[in-house]
Amino acid sequence: MTSSAVGVEFPHRPTPHPTPAGQRDALLADPGFGRVFSDHVATATWSAGRGWHDAGVRASEPLSLHPAAAVLHYAQEIFEGLKAYRQPDGSVALFRPALNAARFTHSARRLALPPLPEEAFVDAVAALVRADAAWVPEPPASLYLRPFTVATEAFLGVRPAEEARFLVTASPAGPLFAGRDAGLTLWISDELSRAAPGGTGDAKCGGNYAAGLAAQAVARAHDCDQVLFLDAREHRWLEESGTMNVLLVTADGELVTPPLGTILDGVTRRSVLELAPDHGLTPVERAVSVDELRSGCADGSITEVFATGTAAVISPIVAFRAASGEFAVGAGTPGPHTLALRTDLLDIQFGRVPDPRGWRVPVGLDSPSSDIT
Ligand code: COI
């Protein structure tokens, strides 16, 4: 499909220099995370005068930006992350891309960037996956898709840019935390915060991640895999991890996670909350204090903790470290609910089980008219 009901079309102009098949297959054999990129990008340009135009799927090549481009100075940027999954019959499916499209709109409004029509967002992603279908690896790897919009206007005054560019780049990817199947240790950051009420914490923008890097470096210095942020006002309430939402399993059968507001409305977070009843768990969104986390892990009322994200999937958390000391979760090994939810989610994503909720969206590799809805 190259057209959209909203008038933004993504026709494919193939690169004249595709990666030779042998080289591509060697890269797909062990792609790591975020280092290998496919041959094409999807792109569209926006200006206040013309709206969205000049859209298509083209060769992936370095961008040319004016040194005064607003994104380089004021971080006017938003992004998304989703994956394309190889199915048992060789076809390829996305996972709930409409949720990413809706969150992209939300982020665009918060960062004063032009929202791309949500149907066009999904069309762009699907068109790129069709163009680079040979780059979709076999399970357990997948093709990580990174849609983003940057403010390109060359202007040093501070106001919403009047020119922007949308792109989707694709990266065959293995696990984000390779070799960490035994579980992650998080550093509880009680000084550096990620987001404050009224800020951009619920938008997916580069600035949030830049603001988290120093805390991540502190975590690494303490031999932790990632950071767990607390709220900015009291440094008391759990928010999210550096690249993931956080969920706790309680001994009385609840799946508890901090409420939305200053954290990202994760697609995996949401999906796991919806799967919870199938696993005998009651989903609960409520504030959790760091004291409750510590005492619950000590007295056994919190039995498991895990993190969710498109890149992280469902990653067990087996210990926490903080300035005040260290504590383990349960026996310090991945818990049964964590592993069962992970298997369930991956089975849905990779098409190994029926999908009664309609979460898989085929990209329509074999048909000129896509079945994207
Ligand atoms: C994702 O999980 O898609 C993310 O955006 C996290 C990332 C920064 C690796």
PDB file of C-alpha atoms and ligand atoms in Angstrom, residues 33 79-82 144 146 176 204 209 243 309-312, ligand 1:
ATOM      1  CA  PHE A  33      20.753  -4.056  19.718  1.00  0.00           C
ATOM      2  CA  PHE A  79      10.319   9.348  18.846  1.00  0.00           C
ATOM      3  CA  GLU A  80       8.667   5.954  19.051  1.00  0.00           C
ATOM      4  CA  GLY A  81       9.807   2.358  19.276  1.00  0.00           C
ATOM      5  CA  LEU A  82       7.979  -0.683  17.939  1.00  0.00           C
ATOM      6  CA  TYR A 144      13.113  -2.643  15.753  1.00  0.00           C
ATOM      7  CA  ARG A 146      12.288   3.903  15.290  1.00  0.00           C
ATOM      8  CA  LEU A 176      18.444  -5.007  24.834  1.00  0.00           C
ATOM      9  CA  LYS A 204       8.458  10.143  24.328  1.00  0.00           C
ATOM     10  CA  TYR A 209      16.390  10.294  27.753  1.00  0.00           C
ATOM     11  CA  THR A 243      14.083   2.835  29.373  1.00  0.00           C
ATOM     12  CA  GLY A 309       9.421  -1.919  27.186  1.00  0.00           C
ATOM     13  CA  THR A 310       9.409  -2.594  23.471  1.00  0.00           C
ATOM     14  CA  ALA A 311      13.167  -3.072  23.495  1.00  0.00           C
ATOM     15  CA  ALA A 312      13.334  -4.664  26.965  1.00  0.00           C
TER      16      ALA A 312
HETATM   17  C1  COI B   1      11.858   1.177  23.504  1.00  0.00           C
HETATM   18  O1  COI B   1      11.783   0.227  24.276  1.00  0.00           O
HETATM   19  O2  COI B   1      11.332   1.154  22.390  1.00  0.00           O
HETATM   20  C2  COI B   1      12.589   2.374  23.879  1.00  0.00           C
HETATM   21  O3  COI B   1      12.318   3.398  23.319  1.00  0.00           O
HETATM   22  C3  COI B   1      13.702   2.257  24.812  1.00  0.00           C
HETATM   23  C4  COI B   1      14.949   2.578  24.118  1.00  0.00           C
HETATM   24  C5  COI B   1      15.416   3.935  24.394  1.00  0.00           C
HETATM   25  C6  COI B   1      15.880   1.536  23.861  1.00  0.00           C
END
